[in-house]
Coordinates of N, CA and C and ligand atoms in Angstrom, one line a residue:
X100 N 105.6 108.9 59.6 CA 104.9 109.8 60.5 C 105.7 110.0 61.8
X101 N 105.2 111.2 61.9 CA 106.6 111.3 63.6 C 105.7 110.7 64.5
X102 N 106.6 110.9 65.6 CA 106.6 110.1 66.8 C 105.1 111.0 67.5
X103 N 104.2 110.4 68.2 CA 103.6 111.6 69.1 C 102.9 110.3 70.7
X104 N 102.9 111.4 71.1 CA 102.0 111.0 73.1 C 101.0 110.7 72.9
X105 N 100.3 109.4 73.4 CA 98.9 108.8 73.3 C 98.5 109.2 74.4
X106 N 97.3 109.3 74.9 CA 96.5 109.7 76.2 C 94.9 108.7 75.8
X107 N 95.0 107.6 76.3 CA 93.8 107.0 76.2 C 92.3 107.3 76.4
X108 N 92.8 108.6 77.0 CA 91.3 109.1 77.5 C 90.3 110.3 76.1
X109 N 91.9 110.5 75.2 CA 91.3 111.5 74.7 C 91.9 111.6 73.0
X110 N 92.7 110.2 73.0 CA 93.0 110.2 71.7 C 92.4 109.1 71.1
X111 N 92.6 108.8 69.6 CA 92.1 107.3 69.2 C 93.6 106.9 69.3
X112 N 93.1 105.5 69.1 CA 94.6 104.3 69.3 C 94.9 104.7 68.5
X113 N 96.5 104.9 68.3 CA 97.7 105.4 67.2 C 97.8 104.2 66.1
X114 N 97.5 104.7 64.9 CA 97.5 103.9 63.9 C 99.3 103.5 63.2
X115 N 99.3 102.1 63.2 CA 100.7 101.1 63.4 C 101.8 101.8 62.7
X116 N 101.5 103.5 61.7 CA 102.4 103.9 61.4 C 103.1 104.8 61.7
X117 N 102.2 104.9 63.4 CA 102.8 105.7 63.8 C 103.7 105.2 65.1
X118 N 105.1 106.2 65.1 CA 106.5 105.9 66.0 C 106.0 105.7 67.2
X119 N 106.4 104.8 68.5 CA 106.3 104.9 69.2 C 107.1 106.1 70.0
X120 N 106.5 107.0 71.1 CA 107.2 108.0 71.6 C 108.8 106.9 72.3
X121 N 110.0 107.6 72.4 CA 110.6 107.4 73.5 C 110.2 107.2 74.9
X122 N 110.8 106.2 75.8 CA 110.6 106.4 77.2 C 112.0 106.0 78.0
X123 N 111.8 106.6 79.4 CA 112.9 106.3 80.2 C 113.2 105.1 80.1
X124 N 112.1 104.4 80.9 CA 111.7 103.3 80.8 C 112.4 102.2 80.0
X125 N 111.5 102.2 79.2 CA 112.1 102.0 77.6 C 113.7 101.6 77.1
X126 N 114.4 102.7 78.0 CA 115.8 102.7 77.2 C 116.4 102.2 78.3
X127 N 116.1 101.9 79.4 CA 117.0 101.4 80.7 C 115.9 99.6 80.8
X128 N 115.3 99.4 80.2 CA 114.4 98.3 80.6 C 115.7 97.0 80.0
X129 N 116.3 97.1 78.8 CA 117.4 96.1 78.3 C 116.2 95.6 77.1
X130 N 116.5 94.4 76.2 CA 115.6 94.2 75.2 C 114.4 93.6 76.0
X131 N 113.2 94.2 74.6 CA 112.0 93.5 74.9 C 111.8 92.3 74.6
X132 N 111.1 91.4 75.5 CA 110.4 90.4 75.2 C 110.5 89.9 73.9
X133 N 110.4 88.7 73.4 CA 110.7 87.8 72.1 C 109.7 88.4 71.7
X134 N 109.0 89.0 70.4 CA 107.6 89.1 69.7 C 107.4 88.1 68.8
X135 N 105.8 86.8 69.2 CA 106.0 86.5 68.2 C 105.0 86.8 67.0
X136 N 104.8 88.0 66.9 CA 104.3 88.9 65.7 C 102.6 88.4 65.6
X137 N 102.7 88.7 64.3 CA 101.0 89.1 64.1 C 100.2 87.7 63.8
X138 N 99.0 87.6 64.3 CA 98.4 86.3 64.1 C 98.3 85.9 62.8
X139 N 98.3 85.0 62.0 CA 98.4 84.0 60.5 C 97.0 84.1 60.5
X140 N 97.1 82.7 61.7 CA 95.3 81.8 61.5 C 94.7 81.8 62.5
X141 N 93.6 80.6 62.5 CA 92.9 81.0 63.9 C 93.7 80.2 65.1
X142 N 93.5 80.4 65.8 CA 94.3 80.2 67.3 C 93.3 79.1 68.4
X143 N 93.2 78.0 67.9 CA 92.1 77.8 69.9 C 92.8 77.8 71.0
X144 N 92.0 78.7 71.4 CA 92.5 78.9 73.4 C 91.0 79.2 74.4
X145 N 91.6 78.8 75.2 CA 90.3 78.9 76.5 C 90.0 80.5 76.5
X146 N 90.7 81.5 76.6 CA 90.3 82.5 76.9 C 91.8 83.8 75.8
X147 N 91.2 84.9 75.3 CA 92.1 85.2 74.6 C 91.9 86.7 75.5
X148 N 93.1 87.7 75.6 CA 93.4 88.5 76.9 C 93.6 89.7 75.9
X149 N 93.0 90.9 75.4 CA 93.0 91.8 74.7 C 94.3 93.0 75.7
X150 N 95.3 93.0 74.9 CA 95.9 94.3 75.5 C 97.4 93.3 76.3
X151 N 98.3 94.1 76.2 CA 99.5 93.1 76.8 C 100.5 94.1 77.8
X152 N 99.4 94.4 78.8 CA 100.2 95.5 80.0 C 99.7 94.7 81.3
X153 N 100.1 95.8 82.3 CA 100.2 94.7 83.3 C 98.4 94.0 83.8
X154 N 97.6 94.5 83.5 CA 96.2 93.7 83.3 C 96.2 92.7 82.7
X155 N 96.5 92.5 81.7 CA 96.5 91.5 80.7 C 98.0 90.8 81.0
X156 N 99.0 90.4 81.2 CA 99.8 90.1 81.4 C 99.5 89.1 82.7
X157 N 99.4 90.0 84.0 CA 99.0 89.1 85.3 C 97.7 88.6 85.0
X158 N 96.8 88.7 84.1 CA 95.3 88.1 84.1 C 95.6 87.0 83.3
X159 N 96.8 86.8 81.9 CA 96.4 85.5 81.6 C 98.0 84.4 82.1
X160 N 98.7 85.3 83.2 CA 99.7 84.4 83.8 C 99.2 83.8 85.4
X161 N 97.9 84.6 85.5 CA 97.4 83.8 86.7 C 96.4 82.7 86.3
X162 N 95.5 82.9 85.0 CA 94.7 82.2 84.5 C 95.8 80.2 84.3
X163 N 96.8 80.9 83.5 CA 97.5 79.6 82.9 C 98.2 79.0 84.4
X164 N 98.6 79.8 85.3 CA 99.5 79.4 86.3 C 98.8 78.8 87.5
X165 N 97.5 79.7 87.7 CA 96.6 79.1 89.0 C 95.6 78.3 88.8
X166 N 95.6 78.1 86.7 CA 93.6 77.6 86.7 C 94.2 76.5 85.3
X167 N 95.3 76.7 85.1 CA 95.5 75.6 83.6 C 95.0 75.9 82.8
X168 N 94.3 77.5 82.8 CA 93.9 78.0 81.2 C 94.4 78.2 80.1
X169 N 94.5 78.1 79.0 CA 95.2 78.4 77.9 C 94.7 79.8 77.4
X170 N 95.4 80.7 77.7 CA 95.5 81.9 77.5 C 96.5 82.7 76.2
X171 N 96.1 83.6 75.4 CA 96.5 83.9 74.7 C 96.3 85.7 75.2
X172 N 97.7 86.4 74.6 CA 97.7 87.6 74.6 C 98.0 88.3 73.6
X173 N 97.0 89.5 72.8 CA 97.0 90.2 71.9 C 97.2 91.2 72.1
X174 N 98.6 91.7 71.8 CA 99.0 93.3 72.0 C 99.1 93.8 70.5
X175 N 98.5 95.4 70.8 CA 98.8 95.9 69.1 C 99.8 96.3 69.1
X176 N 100.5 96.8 70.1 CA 101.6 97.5 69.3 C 103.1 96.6 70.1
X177 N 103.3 96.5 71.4 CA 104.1 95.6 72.0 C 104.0 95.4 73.7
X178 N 104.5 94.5 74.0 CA 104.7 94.2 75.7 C 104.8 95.7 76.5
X179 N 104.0 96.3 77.3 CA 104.2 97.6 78.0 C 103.9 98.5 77.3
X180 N 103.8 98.5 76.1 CA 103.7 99.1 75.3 C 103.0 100.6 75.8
X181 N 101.9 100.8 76.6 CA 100.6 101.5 76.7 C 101.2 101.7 78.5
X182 N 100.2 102.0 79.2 CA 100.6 103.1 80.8 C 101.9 101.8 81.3
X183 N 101.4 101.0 81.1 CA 102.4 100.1 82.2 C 103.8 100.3 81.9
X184 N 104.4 101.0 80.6 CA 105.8 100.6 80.3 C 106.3 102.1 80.8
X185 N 104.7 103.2 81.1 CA 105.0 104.5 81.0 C 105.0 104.9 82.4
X186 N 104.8 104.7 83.4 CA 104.2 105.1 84.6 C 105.5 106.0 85.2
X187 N 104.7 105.9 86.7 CA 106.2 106.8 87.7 C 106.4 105.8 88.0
X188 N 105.9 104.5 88.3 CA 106.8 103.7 89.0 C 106.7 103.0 90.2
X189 N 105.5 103.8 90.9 CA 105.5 103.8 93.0 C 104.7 102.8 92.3
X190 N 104.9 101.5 93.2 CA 103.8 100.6 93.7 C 103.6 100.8 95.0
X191 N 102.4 101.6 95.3 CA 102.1 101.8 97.0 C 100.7 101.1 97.1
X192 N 100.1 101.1 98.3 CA 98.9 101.0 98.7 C 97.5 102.1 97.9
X193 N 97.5 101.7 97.0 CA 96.4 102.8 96.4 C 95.4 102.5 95.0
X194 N 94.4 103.1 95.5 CA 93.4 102.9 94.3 C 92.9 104.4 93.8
X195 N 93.2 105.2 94.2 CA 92.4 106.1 93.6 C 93.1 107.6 94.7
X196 N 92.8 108.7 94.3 CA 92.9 109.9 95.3 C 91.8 110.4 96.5
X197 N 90.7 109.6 96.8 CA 90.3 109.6 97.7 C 90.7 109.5 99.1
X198 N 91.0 110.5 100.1 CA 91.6 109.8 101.2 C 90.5 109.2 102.2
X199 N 91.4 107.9 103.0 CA 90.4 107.1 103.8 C 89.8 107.6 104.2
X200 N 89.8 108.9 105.2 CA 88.4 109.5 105.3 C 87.7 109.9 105.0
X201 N 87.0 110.2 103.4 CA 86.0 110.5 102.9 C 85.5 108.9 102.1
X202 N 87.1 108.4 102.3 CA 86.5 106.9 101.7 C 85.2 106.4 102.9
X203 N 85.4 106.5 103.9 CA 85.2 106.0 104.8 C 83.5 106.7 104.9
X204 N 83.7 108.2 105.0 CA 82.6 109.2 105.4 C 81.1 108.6 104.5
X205 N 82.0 108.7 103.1 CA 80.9 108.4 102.2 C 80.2 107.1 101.8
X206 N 81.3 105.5 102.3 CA 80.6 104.5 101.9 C 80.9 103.7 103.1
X207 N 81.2 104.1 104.1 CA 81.0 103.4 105.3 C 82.4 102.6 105.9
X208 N 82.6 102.1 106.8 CA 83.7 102.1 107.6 C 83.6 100.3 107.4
X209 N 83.2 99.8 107.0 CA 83.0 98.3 106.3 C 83.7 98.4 104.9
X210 N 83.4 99.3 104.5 CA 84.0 99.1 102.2 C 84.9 99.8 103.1
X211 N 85.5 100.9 103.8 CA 86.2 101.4 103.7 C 87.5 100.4 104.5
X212 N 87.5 99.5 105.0 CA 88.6 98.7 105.5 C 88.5 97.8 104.5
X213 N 87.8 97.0 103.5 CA 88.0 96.0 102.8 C 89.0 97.0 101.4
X214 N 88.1 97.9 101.2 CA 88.8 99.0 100.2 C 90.5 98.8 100.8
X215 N 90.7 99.5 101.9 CA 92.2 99.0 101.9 C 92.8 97.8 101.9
X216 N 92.3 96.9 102.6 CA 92.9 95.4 102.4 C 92.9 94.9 101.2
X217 N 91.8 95.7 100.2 CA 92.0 94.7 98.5 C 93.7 95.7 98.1
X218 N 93.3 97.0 98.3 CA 94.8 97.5 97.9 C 95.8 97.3 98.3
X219 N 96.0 96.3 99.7 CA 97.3 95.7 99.9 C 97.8 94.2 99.6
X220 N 96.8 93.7 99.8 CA 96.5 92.1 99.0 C 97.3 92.9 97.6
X221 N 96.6 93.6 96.7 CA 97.4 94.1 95.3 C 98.7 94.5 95.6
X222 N 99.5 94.9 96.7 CA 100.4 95.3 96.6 C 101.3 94.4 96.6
X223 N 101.4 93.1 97.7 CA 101.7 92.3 98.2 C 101.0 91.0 96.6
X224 N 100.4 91.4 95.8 CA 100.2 90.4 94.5 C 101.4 90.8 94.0
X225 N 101.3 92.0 93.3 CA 102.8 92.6 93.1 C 104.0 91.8 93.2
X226 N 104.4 92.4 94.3 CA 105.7 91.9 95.7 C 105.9 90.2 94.8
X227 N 104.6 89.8 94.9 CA 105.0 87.8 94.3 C 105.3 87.8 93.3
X228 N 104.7 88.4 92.4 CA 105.1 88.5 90.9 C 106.3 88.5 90.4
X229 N 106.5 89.8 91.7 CA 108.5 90.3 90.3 C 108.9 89.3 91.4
X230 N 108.6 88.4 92.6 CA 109.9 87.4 93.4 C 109.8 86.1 92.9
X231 N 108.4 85.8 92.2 CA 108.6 84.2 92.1 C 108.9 84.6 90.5
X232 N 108.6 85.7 89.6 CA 109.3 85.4 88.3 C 110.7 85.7 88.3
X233 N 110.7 86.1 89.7 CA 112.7 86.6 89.9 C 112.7 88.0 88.2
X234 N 112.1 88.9 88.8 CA 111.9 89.9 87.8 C 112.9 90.7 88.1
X235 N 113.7 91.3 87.4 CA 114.8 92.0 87.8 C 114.3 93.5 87.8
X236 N 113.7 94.7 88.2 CA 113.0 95.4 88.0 C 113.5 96.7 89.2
X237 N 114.8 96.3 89.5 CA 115.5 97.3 90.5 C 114.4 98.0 91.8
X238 N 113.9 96.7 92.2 CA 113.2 97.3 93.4 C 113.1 98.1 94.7
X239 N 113.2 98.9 95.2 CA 113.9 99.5 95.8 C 112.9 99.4 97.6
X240 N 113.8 100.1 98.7 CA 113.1 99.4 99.5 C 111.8 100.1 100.6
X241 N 110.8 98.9 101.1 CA 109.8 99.6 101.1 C 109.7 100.8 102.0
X242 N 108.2 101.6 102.2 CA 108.9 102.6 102.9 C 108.0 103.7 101.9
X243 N 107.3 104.6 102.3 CA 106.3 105.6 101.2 C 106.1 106.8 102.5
X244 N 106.5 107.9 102.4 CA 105.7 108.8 102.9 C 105.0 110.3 102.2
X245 N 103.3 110.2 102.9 CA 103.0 111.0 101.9 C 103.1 112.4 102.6
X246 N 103.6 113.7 102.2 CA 103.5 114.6 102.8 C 102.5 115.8 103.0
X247 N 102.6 116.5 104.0 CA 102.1 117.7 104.2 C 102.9 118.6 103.2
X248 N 102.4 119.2 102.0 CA 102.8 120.4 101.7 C 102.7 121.5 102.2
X249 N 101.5 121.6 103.1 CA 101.1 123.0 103.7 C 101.3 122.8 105.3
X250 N 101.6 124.3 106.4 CA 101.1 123.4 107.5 C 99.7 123.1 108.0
X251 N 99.0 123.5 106.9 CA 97.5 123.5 107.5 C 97.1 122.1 107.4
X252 N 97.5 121.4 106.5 CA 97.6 119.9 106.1 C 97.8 118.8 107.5
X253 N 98.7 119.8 108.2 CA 99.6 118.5 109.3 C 98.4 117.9 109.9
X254 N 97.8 118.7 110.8 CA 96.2 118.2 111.8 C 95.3 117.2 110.6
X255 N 95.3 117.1 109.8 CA 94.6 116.2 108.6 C 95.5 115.0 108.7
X256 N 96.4 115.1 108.5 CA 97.5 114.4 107.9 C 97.8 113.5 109.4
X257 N 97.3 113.9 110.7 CA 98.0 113.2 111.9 C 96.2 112.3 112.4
X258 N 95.5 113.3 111.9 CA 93.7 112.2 111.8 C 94.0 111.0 111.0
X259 N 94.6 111.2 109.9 CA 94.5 110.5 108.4 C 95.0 109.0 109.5
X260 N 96.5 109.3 109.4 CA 97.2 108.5 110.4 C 96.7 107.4 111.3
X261 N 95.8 108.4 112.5 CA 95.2 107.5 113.3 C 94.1 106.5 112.9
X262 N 93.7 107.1 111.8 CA 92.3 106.4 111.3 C 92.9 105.1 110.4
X263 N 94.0 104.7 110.2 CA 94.9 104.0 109.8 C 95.2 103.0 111.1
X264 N 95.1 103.6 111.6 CA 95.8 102.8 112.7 C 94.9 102.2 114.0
X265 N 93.8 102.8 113.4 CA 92.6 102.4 115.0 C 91.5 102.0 114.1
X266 N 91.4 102.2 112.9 CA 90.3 101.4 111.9 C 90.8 100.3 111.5
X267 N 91.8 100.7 110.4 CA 92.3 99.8 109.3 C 93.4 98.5 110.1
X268 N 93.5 99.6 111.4 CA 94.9 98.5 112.1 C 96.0 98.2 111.4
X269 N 96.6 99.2 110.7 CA 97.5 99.8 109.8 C 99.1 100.5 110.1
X270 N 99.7 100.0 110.3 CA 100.9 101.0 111.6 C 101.4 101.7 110.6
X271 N 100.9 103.0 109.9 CA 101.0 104.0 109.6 C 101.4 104.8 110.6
X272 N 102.7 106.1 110.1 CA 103.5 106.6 111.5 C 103.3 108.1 111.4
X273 N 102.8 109.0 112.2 CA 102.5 110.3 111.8 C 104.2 110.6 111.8
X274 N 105.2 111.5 110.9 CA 106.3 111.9 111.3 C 106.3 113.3 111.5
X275 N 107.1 113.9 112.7 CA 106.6 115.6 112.2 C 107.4 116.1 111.4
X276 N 108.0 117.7 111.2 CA 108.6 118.5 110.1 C 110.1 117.6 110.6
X277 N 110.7 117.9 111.9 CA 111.7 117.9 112.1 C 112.5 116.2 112.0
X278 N 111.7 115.3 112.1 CA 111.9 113.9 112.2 C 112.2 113.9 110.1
X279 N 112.0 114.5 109.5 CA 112.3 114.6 108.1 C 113.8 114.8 107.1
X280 N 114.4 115.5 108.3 CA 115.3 116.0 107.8 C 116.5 114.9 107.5
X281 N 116.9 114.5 106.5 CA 117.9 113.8 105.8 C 117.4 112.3 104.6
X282 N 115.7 113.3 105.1 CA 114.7 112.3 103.9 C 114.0 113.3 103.0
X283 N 113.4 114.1 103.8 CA 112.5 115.2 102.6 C 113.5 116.3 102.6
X284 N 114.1 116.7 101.6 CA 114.9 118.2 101.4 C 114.1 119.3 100.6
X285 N 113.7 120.0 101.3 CA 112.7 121.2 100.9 C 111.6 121.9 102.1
X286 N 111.5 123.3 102.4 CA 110.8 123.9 103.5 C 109.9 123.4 103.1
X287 N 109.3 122.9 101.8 CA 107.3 122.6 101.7 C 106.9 121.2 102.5
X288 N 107.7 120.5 103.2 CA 107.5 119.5 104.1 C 107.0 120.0 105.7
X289 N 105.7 120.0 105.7 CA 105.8 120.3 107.0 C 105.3 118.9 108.0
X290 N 105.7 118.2 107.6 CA 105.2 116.6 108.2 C 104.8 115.8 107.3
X291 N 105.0 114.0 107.7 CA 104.5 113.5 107.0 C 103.3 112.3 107.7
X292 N 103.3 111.3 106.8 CA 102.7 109.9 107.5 C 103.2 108.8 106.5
X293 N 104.0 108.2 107.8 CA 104.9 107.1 106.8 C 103.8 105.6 106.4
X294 N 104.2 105.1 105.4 CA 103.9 104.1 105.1 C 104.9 103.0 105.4
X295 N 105.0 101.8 106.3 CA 106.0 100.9 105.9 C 105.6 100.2 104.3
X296 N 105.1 100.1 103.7 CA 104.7 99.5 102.8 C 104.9 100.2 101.3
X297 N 105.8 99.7 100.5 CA 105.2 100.8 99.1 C 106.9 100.7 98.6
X298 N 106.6 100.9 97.5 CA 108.4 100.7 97.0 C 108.6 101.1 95.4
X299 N 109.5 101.8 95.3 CA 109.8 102.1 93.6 C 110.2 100.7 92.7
X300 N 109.9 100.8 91.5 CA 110.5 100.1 90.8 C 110.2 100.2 89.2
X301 N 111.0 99.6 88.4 CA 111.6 99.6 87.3 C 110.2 99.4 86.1
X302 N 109.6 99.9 85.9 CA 108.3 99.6 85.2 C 108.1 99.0 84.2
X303 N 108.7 99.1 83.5 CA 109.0 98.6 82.1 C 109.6 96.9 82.3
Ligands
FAD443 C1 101.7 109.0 83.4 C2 101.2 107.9 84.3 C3 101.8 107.6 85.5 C4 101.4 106.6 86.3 N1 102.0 106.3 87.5 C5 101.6 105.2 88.2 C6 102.4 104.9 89.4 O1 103.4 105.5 89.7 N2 102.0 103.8 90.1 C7 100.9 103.0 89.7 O2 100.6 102.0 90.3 N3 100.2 103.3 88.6 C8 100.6 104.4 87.8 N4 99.9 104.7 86.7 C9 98.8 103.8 86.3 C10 99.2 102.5 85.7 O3 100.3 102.7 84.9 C11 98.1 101.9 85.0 O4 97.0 101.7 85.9 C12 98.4 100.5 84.5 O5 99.6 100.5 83.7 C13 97.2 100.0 83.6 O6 97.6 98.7 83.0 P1 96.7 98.1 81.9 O7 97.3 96.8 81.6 O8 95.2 98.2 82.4 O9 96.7 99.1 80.7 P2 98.0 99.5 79.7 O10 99.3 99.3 80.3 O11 97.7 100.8 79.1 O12 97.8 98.3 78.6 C14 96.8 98.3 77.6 C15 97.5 97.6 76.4 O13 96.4 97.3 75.5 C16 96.9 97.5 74.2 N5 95.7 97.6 73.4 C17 94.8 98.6 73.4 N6 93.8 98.4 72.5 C18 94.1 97.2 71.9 C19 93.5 96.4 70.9 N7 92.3 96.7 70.3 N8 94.1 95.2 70.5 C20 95.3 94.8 71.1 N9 95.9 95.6 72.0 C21 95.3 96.7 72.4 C22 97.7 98.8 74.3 O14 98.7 98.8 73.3 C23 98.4 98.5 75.7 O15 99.7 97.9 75.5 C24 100.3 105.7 85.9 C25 99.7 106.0 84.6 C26 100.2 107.0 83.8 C27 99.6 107.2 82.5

């Protein structure tokens, strides 16, 4: 059967005869992980971890590493196999496309600071993972800015900022159009707001 694109939202799991698609990823990652294949018999373990992406991966390497559980991981098809092997890549500060101020508007200026501190805590879980497994994952260095495509955007984008920076206590940097030049190439920048925090890397 050929190869095709899974979308977990709207396909069923691809049945084992079918190809896995290509990915960038994939072909620059170097070999996968040892497989040691499909279960025989039964297994005892304290906890068995359905799925082998980066949930399941950091869930039963924190379980065995921080709690002495005996953890077992069940992938169907292989390591990364599913979004984690497939992603863009940005590890930044984020949970969702909500920006902090509607985070903030709608559930209050309490969830909305813990809301960010659990997404940096995650970022910075991250950060330990690929240094104490010495992950080689070509990390690149931190540093995220999100832009103004429009200039109607900038005056949002310079609130956004401060609410970062007088709420969250966040040193988030408003930059304007002109402070961009020799980072964003393209007139659809009309300012940004830098992140020190946030970094590419190697996903797979
Ligand atoms: C196109 C795209 C771009 C993205 N870009 C980014 C980004 O730039 N930055 C970012 O932070 N996030 C990004 N994400 C989101 C991020 O990749 C996911 O949130 C993350 O990988 C989810 O990890 P996971 O372990 O929960 O799921 P997955 O990585 O999907 O892992 C689930 C695993 O479970 C296995 N599985 C499923 N059912 C069974 C079963 N019954 N038995 C055994 N195994 C099973 C699957 O084969 C799969 O390997 C992106 C996602 C997509 C799709």
């Amino acid at each position: 059967m050929a190869e095709q694109a899974y979308d977990p939202l709207v396909d069923d799991y691809p049945a084992p005869s079918v190809l896995d698609p290509e990915t960038y990823w994939a072909s620059v990652a170097g070999p996968p992980p040892q497989d040691d294949g499909a279960i025989q018999e039964g297994v005892e373990v304290d906890v068995a971890v359905i799925g082998g992406g980066y949930a399941g991966l950091s869930a039963a390497l924190s379980l065995a590493r921080d709690y002495g559980i005996r953890a077992i991981v069940l992938e169907a098809r292989s390591v990364a196999w599913g979004c984690s092997g497939r992603n863009g890549s940005f590890a930044r500060i984020s949970g969702g496309r909500m920006p902090i101020a509607k985070l903030i508007k709608v559930y209050g200026e309490e969830v909305g600071k813990a809301y960010f501190n659990e997404m940096l805590q995650a970022l910075n879980g991250v950060r330990a993972i690929i240094r104490e497994g010495e992950i080689d994952c070509d990390v690149q260095p931190d540093g995220v800015y999100k832009v103004a495509a429009f200039n109607a955007h900038v005056e949002a984008l310079k609130r956004e900022t401060d609410l970062y920076n007088d709420l969250v206590g966040y040193p988030a940097r408003f930059v304007p159009k002109q402070g961009l030049a020799g980072i964003h190439h393209g007139a659809e920048a009309h300012g940004a707001m830098y992140f020190p925090d946030g970094f590419l890397n190697e996903p797979a």
